[in-house]
Short mmCIF file of C-alpha atoms and ligand atoms in Angstrom, two decimals:
data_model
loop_
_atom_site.label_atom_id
_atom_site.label_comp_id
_atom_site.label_asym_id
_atom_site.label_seq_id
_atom_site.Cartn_x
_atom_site.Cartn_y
_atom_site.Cartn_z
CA UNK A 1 -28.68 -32.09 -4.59
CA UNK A 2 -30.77 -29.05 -3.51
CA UNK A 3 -28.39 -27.66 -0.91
CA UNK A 4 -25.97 -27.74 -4.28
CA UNK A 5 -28.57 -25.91 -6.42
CA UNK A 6 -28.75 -23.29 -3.47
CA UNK A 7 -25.17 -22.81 -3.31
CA UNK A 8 -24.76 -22.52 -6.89
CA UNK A 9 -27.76 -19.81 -7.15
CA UNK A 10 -25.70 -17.57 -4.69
CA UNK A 11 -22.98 -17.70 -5.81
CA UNK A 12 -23.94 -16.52 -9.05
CA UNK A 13 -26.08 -13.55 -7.43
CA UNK A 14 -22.61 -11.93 -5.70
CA UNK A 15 -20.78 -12.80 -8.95
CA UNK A 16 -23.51 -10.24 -10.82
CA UNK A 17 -23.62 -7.96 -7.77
CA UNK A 18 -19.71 -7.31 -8.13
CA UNK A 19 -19.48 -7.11 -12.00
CA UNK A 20 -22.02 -4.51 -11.60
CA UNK A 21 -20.44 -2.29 -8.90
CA UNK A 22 -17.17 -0.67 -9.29
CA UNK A 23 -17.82 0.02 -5.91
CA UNK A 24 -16.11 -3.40 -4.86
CA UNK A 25 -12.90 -2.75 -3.38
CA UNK A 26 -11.06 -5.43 -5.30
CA UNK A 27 -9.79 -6.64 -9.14
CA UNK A 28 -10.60 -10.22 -10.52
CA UNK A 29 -7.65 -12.38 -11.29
CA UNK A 30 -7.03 -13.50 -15.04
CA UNK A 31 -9.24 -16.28 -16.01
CA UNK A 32 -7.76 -19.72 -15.26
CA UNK A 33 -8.67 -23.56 -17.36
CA UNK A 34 -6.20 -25.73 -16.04
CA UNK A 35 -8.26 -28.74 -16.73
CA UNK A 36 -10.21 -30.48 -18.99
CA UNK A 37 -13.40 -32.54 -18.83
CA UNK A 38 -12.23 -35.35 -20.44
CA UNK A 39 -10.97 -37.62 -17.51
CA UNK A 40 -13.48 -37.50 -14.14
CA UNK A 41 -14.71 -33.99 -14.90
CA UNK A 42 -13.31 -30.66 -14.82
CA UNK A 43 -11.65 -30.20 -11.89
CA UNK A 44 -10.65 -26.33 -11.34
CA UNK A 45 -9.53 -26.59 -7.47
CA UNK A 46 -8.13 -23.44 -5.88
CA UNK A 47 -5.27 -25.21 -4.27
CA UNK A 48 -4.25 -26.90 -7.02
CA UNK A 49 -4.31 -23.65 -9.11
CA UNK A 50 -2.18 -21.80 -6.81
CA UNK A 51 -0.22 -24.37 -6.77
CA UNK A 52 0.55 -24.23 -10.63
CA UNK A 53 0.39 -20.65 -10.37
CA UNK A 54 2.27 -19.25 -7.20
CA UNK A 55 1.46 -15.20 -6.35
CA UNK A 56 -1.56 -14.98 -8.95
CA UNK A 57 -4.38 -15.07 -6.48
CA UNK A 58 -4.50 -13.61 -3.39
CA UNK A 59 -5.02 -15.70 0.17
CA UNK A 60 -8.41 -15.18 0.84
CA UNK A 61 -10.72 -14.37 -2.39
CA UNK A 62 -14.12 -12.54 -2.09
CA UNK A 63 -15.72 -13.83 -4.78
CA UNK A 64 -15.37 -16.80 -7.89
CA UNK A 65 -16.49 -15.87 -11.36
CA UNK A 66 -17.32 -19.15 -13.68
CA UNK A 67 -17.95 -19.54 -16.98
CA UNK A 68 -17.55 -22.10 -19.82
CA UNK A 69 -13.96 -21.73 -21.97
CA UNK A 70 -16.14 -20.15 -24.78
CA UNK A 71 -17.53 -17.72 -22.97
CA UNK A 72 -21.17 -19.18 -21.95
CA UNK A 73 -22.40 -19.14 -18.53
CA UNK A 74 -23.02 -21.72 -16.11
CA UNK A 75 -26.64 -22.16 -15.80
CA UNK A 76 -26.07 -22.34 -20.24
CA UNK A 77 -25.00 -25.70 -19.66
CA UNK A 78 -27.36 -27.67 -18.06
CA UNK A 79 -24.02 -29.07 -15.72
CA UNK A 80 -24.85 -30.01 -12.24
CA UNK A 81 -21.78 -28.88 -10.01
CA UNK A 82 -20.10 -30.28 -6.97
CA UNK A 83 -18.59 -27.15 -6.05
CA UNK A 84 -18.55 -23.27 -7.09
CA UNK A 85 -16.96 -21.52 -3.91
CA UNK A 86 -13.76 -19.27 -3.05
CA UNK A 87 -12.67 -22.42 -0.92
CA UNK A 88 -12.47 -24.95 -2.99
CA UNK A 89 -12.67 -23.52 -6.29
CA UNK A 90 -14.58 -25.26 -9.18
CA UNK A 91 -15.30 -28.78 -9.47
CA UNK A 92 -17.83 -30.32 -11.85
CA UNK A 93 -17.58 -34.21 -11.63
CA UNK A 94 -18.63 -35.95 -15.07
CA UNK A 95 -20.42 -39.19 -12.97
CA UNK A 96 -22.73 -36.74 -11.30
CA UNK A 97 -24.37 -35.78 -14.77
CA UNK A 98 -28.19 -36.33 -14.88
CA UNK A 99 -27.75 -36.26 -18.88
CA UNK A 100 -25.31 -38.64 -21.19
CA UNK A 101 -23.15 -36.23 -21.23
CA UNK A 102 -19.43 -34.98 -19.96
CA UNK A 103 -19.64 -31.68 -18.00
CA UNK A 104 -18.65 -28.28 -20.06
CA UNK A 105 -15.22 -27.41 -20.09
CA UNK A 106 -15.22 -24.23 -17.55
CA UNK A 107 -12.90 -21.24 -16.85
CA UNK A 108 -12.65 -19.42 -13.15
CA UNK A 109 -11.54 -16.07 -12.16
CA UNK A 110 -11.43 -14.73 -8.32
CA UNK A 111 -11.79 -11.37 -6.67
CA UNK A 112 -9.00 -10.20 -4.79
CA UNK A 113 -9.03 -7.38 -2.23
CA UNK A 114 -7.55 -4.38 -3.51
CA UNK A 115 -4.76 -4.31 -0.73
CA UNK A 116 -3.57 -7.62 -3.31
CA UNK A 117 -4.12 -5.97 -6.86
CA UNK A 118 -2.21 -2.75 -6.08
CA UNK A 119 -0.58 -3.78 -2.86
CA UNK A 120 1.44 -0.08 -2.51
CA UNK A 121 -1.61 1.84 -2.77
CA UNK A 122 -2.82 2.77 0.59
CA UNK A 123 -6.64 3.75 1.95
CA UNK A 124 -7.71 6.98 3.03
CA UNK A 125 -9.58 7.82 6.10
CA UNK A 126 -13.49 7.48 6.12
CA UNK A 127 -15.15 10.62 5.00
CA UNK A 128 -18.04 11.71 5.83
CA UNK A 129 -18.95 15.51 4.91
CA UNK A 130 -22.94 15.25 4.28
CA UNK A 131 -26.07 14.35 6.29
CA UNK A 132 -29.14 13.32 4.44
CA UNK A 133 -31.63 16.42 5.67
CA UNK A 134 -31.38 18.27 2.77
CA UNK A 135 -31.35 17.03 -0.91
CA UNK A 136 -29.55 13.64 0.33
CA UNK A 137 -26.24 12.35 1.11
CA UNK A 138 -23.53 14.12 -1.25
CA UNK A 139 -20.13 12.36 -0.70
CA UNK A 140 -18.34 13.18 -3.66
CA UNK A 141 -14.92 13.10 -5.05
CA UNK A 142 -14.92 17.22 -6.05
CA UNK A 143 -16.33 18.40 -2.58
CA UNK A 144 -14.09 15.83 -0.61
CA UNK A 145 -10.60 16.83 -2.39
CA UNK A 146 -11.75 20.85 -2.15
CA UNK A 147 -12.90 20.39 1.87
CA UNK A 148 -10.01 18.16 2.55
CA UNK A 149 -6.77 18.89 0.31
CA UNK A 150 -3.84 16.71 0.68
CA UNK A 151 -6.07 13.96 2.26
CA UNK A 152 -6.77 12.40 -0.79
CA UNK A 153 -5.57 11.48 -4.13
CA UNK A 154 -7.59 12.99 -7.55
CA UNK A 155 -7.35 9.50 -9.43
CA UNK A 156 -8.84 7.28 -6.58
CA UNK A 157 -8.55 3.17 -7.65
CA UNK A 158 -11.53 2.39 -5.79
CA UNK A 159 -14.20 3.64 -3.53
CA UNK A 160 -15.53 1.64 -0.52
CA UNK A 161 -18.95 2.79 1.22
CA UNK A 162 -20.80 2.03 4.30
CA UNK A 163 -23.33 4.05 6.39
CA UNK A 164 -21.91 5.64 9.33
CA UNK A 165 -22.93 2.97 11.83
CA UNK A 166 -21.42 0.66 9.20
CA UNK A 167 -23.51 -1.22 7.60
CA UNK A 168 -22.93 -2.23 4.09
CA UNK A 169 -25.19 -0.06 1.02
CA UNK A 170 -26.74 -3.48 0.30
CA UNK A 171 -28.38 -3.56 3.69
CA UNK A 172 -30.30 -0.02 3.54
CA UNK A 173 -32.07 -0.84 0.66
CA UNK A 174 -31.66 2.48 -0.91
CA UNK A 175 -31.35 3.33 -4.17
CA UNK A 176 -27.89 5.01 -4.83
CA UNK A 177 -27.64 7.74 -7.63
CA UNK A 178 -23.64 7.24 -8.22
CA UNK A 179 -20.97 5.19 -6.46
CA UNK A 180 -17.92 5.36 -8.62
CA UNK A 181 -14.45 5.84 -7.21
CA UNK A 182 -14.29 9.28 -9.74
CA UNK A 183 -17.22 10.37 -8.45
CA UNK A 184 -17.66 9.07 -4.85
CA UNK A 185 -21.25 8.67 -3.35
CA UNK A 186 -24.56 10.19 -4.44
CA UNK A 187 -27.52 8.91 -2.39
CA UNK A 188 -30.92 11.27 -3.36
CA UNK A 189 -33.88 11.25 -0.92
CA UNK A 190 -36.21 11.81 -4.05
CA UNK A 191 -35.38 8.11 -5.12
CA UNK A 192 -36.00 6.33 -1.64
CA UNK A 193 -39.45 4.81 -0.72
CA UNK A 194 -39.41 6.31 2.74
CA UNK A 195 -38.03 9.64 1.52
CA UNK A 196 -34.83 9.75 2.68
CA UNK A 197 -31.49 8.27 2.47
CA UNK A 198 -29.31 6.80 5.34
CA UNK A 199 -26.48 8.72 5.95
CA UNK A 200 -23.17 7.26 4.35
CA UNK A 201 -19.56 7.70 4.53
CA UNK A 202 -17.10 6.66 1.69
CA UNK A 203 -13.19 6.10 1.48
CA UNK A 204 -11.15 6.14 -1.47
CA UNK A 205 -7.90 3.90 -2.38
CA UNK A 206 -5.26 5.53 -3.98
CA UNK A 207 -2.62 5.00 -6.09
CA UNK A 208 1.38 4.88 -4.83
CA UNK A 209 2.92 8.08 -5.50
CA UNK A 210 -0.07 9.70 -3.32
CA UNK A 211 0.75 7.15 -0.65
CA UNK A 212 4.21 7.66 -0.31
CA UNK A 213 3.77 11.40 -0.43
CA UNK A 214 1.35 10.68 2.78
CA UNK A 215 3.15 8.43 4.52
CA UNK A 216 6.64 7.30 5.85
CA UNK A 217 9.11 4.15 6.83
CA UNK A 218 10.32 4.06 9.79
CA UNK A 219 14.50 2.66 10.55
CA UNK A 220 14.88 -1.18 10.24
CA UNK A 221 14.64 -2.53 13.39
CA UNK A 222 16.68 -5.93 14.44
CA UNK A 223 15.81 -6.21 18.24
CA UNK A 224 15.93 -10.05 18.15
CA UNK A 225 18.22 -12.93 17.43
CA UNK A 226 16.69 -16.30 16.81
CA UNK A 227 18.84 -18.23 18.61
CA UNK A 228 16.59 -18.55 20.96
CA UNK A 229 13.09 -19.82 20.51
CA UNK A 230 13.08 -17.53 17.72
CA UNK A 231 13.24 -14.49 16.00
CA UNK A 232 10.91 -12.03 17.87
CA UNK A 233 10.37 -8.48 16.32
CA UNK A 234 7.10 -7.25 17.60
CA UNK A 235 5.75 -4.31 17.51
CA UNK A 236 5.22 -4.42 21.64
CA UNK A 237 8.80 -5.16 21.97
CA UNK A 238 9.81 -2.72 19.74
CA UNK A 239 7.82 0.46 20.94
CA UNK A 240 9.54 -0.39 24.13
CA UNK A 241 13.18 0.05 22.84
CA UNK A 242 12.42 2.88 20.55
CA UNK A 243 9.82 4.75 21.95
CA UNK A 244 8.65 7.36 19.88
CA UNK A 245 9.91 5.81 16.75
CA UNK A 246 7.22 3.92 15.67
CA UNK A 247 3.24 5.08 14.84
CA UNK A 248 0.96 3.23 17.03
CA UNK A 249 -1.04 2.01 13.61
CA UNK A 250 1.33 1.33 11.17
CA UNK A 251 0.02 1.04 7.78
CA UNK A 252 1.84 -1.97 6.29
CA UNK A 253 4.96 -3.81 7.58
CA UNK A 254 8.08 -5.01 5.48
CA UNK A 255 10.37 -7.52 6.35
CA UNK A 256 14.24 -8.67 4.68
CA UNK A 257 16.55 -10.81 6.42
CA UNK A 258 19.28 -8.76 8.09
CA UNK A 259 21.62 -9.62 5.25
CA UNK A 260 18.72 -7.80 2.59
CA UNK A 261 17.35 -10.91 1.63
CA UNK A 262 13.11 -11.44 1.57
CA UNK A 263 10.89 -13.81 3.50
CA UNK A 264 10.13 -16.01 0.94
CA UNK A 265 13.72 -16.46 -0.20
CA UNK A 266 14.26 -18.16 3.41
CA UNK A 267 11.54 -20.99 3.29
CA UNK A 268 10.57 -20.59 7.03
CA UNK A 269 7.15 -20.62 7.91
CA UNK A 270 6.26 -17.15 9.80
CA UNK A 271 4.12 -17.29 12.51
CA UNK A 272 2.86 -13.36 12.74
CA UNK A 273 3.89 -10.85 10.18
CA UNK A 274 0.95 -7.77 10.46
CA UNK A 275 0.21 -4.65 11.56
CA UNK A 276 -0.94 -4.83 14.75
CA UNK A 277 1.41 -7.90 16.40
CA UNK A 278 4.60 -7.23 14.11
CA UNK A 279 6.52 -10.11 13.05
CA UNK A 280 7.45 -13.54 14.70
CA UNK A 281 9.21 -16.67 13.16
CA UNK A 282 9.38 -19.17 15.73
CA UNK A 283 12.13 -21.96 15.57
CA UNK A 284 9.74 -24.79 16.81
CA UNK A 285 7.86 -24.02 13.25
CA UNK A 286 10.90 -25.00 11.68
CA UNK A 287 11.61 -28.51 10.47
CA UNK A 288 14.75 -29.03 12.87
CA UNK A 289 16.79 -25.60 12.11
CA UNK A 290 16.89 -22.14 13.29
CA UNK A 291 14.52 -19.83 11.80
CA UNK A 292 16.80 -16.54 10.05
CA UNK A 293 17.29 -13.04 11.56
CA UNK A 294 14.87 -11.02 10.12
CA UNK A 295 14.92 -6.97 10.78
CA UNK A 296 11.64 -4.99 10.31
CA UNK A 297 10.26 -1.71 9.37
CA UNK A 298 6.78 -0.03 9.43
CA UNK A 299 4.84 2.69 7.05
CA UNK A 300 3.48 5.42 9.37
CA UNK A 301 0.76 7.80 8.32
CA UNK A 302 1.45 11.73 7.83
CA UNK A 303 0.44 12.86 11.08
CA UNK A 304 3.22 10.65 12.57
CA UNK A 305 5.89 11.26 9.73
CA UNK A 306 5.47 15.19 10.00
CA UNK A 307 6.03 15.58 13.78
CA UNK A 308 9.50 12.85 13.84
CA UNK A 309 12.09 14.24 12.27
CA UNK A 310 14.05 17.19 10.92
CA UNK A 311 15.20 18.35 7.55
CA UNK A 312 18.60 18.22 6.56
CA UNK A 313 20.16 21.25 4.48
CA UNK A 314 20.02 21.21 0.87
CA UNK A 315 22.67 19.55 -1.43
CA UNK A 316 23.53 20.05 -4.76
CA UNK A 317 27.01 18.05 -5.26
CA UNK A 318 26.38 17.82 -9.20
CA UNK A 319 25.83 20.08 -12.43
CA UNK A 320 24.19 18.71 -15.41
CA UNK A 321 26.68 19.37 -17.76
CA UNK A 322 27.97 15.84 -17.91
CA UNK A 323 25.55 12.95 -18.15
CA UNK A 324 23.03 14.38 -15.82
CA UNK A 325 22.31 15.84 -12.37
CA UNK A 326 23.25 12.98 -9.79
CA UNK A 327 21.98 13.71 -6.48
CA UNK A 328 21.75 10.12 -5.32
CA UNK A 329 21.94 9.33 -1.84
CA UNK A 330 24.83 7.02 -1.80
CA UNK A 331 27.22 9.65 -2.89
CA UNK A 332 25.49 12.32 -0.69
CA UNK A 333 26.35 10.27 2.32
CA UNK A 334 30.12 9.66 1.11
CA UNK A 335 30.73 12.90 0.54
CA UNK A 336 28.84 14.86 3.39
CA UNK A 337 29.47 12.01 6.22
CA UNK A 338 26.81 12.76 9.18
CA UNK A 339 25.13 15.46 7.77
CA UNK A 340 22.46 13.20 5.94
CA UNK A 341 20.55 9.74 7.81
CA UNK A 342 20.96 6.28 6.39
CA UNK A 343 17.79 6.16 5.92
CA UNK A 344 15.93 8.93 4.86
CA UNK A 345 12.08 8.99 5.42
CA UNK A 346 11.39 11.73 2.70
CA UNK A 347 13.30 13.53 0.08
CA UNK A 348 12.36 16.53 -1.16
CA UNK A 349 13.83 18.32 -4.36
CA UNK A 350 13.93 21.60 -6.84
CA UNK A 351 15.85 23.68 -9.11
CA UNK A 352 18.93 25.20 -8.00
CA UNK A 353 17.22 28.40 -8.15
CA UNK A 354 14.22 26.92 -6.08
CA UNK A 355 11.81 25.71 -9.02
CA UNK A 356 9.50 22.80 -8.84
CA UNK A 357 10.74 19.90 -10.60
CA UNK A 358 7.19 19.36 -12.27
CA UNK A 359 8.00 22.79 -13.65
CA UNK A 360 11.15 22.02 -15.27
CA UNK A 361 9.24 19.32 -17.80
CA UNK A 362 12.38 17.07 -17.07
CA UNK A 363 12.09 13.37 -17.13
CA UNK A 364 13.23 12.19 -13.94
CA UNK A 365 15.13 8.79 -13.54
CA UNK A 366 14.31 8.53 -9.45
CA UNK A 367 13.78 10.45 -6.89
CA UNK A 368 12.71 8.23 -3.53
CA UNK A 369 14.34 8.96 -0.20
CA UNK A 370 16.54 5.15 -0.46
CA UNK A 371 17.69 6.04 -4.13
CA UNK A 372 17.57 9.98 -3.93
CA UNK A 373 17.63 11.88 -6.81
CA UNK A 374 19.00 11.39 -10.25
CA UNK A 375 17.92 12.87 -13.90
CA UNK A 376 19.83 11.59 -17.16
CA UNK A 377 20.38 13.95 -19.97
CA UNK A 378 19.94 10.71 -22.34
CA UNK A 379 16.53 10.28 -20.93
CA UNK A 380 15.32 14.02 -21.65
CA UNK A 381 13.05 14.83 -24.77
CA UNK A 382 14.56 15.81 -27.78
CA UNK A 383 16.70 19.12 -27.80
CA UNK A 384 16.12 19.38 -23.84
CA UNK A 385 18.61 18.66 -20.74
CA UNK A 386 18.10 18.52 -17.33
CA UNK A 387 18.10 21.33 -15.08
CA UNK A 388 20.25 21.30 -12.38
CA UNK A 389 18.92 20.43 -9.10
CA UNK A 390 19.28 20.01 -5.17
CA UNK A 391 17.85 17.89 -2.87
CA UNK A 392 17.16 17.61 1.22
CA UNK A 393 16.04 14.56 3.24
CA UNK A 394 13.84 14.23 6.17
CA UNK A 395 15.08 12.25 8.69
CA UNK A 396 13.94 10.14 11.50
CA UNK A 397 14.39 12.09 15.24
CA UNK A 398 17.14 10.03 16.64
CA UNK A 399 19.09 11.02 13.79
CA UNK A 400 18.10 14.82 14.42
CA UNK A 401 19.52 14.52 18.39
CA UNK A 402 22.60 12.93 17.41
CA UNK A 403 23.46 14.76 13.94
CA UNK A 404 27.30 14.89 13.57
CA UNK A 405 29.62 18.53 13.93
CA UNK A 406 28.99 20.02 9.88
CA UNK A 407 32.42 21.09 10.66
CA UNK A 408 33.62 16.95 9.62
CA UNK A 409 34.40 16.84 14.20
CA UNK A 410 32.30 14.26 16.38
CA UNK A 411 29.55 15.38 18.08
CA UNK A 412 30.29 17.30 20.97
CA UNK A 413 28.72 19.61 23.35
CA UNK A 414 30.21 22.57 21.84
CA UNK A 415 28.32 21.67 18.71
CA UNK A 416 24.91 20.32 20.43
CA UNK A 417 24.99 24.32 21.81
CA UNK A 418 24.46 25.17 18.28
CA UNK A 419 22.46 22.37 16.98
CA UNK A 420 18.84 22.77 17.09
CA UNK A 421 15.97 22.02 15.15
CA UNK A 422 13.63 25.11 14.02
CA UNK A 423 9.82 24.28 13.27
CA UNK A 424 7.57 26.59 10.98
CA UNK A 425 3.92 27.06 11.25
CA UNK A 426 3.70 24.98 7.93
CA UNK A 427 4.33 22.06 9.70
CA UNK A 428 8.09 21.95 8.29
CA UNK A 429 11.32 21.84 9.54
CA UNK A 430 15.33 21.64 9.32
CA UNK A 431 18.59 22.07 11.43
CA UNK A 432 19.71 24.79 12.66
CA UNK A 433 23.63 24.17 12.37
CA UNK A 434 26.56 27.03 11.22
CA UNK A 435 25.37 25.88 7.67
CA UNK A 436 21.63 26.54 7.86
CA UNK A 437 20.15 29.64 8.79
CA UNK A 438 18.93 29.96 12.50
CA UNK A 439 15.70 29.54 13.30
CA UNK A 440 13.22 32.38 12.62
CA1 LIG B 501 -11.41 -26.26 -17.53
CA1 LIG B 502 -22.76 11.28 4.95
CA1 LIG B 503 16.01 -10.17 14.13
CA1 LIG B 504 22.70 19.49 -8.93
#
């Protein structure tokens, strides 16, 4: 009974330390009441809810929030509770009730990490611009995005801080000014007992569109059949067969089948599928049949993206003046056959005339490098039409070595004499072929 008490009692403690702190790199699930008191108890197990609810809470939880269904808190009740944990989930048993009465009928909410609740978002690196010696430890948002532009996004989801040696804020003991992820990290050595603050660094997670400005996909990759002992795309395999083609830490991995279908469509149980192994189905995990081909791809950060790769030269194969500007990649590569990679890594787009598109005010249907670009007249704001526009892709290296005679011939060496890719100090590029300028 005490070792319950105790449990309960911390468990309640994070619960108020998170709700406090938007600090907490995470987002709480919806509130769940799958059960009533009225037969044994309330019985609000984890497994069971996931069960009922596939995809609406994440693997592994950081925290459980419970409360009664009217909005009361647990201690309100007077309940004594068998469990109140991110394992099991909530249980309060009515037999185990001191008083004559049935236990409260409770609600419970979890906190997933943040990689869950926005799972194309994508962290930056740690930042640390301040020491403590003067005032205190200044790691905010403004200074950070003015010292380091392009690093980080201006509408950051969350902030997550630790001290340089990392340990967690909780552990110093200081008092902390601001920790908000629009404001980053304030830590004043006016507030501390000892007079000074330890010395912090914070990182930021930000939304998609800054992510996939910052980062890029490599090719699929299908090195394996699983006709063996199974289907075996790792990443150690894999840097082996493409060197160069993949960044030593990949940000995230994505899997299909080969035929475009996803993991979970298959039912086999996947035996690795991360970041740092790669992905492994193994046939013996398989009740009696073959585990599916699977191909695999991997989101590199900028560094790697900038330096693989080449430009192609611009296209502009439509006019507005029907039902909008379509400069999607699947005609692009139809009609311009290998002057433009399968699969492009970025796209990048303006006016005919060289103007942003942000400029133009147009609403924009897509523009990704695996859709390219396309704006619809219909979709415009009253009175307005869409510009017309042209687009280039960046493309992954091997494609650069191997791009095909502009001319429509196959590549030859006559054409490789001419073929060459031209850098700029910006950190840009594109090919130098009889349709493209030559290099500077
Ligand atoms: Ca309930
Ligand atoms: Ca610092
Ligand atoms: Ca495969
Ligand atoms: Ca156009």
């Amino acid at each position: 009974m005490k070792a319950q008490v105790v449990t309960i009692l911390f468990a309640s403690l994070l619960v108020a330390t998170h709700q406090e702190s938007s600090v907490y790199p995470g987002c709480w699930t919806q509130w769940f009441d799958r059960d009533n008191p009225s037969g044994n108890g309330d019985f609000e197990n984890l497994a069971i809810q996931r069960e009922q609810t596939p995809g609406k809470i994440c693997d592994n939880p950081l925290d459980i929030e419970v409360r009664t269904v009217t909005g009361g808190s647990m201690a309100s009740t007077g309940d004594i509770f068998t469990a109140a944990d991110t394992i099991t989930g909530f249980v309060c048993e009515n037999n185990k009730q001191t008083q004559t009465k049935m236990c409260s009928d409770y609600e419970v909410r979890y906190l997933c990490p943040v990689e869950f609740c926005y799972p194309k978002g994508c962290w930056t690196e740690w930042f640390d611009r301040d020491d403590p010696s003067g005032t205190g430890d200044w790691e905010t948002l403004t200074d950070i995005i003015k010292e380091k532009p392009g690093k980080i996004c201006e509408n950051p989801l969350y902030l997550e801080a630790q001290t340089t040696s990392g340990k967690s804020v909780e552990s110093t003991g200081d008092v902390i000014s601001v920790a908000s992820p629009s404001s980053g990290l304030v830590c004043e050595n006016k507030n501390q007992k000892d007079g000074s603050c330890e010395d912090y660094q914070v990182r930021f997670y930000c939304p998609d569109e800054f992510c996939m400005i910052k980062s890029c996909w490599t090719e699929w990759y299908d090195r394996d059949n699983p006709s063996g002992t199974g289907d075996w795309e790792t990443l150690e395999d894999l840097y082996l067969k493409h060197p160069g083609e993949i960044c030593e830490y990949p940000l995230e991995i994505d899997v299909l089948t080969t035929s475009g279908g996803s993991v979970a469509s298959t039912g086999d149980t996947i035996a690795i599928s991360d970041t740092s192994t790669g992905f492994v189905c193994k046939n013996a995990d398989q009740n009696g049949h073959l585990c599916e081909d699977y191909k695999v791809r991997f989101r590199c950060p900028e560094e790697f993206c900038e330096s693989k790769g080449c430009w192609t030269e611009w296209f502009d194969r439509d006019n507005p003046s029907g039902k909008g500007d379509w400069e999607n990649l699947e005609l692009l590569l139809q009609e311009n056959p290998g002057k433009i990679c399968e699969y492009p890594l970025q796209i990048e787009v303006q006016t005919t005339s060289g103007n942003s598109v942000a400029s133009t005010g147009n609403v924009i249907t897509a523009s990704d490098p695996n859709t390219g670009f396309i704006c619809e007249n219909s979709k415009q704001p009253a009175g307005k039409r869409c510009e017309d526009f042209k687009v280039r892709f960046f493309c992954p290296e091997d494609f650069c070595k191997s791009v095909v005679d502009p001319n429509g011939g196959q590549q030859n060496d006559q054409f490789c004499k001419y073929y060459k890719v031209c850098y700029s100090s910006s950190g840009g590029s594109y090919i130098e072929t009889l349709n493209n300028p030559p290099c500077p």
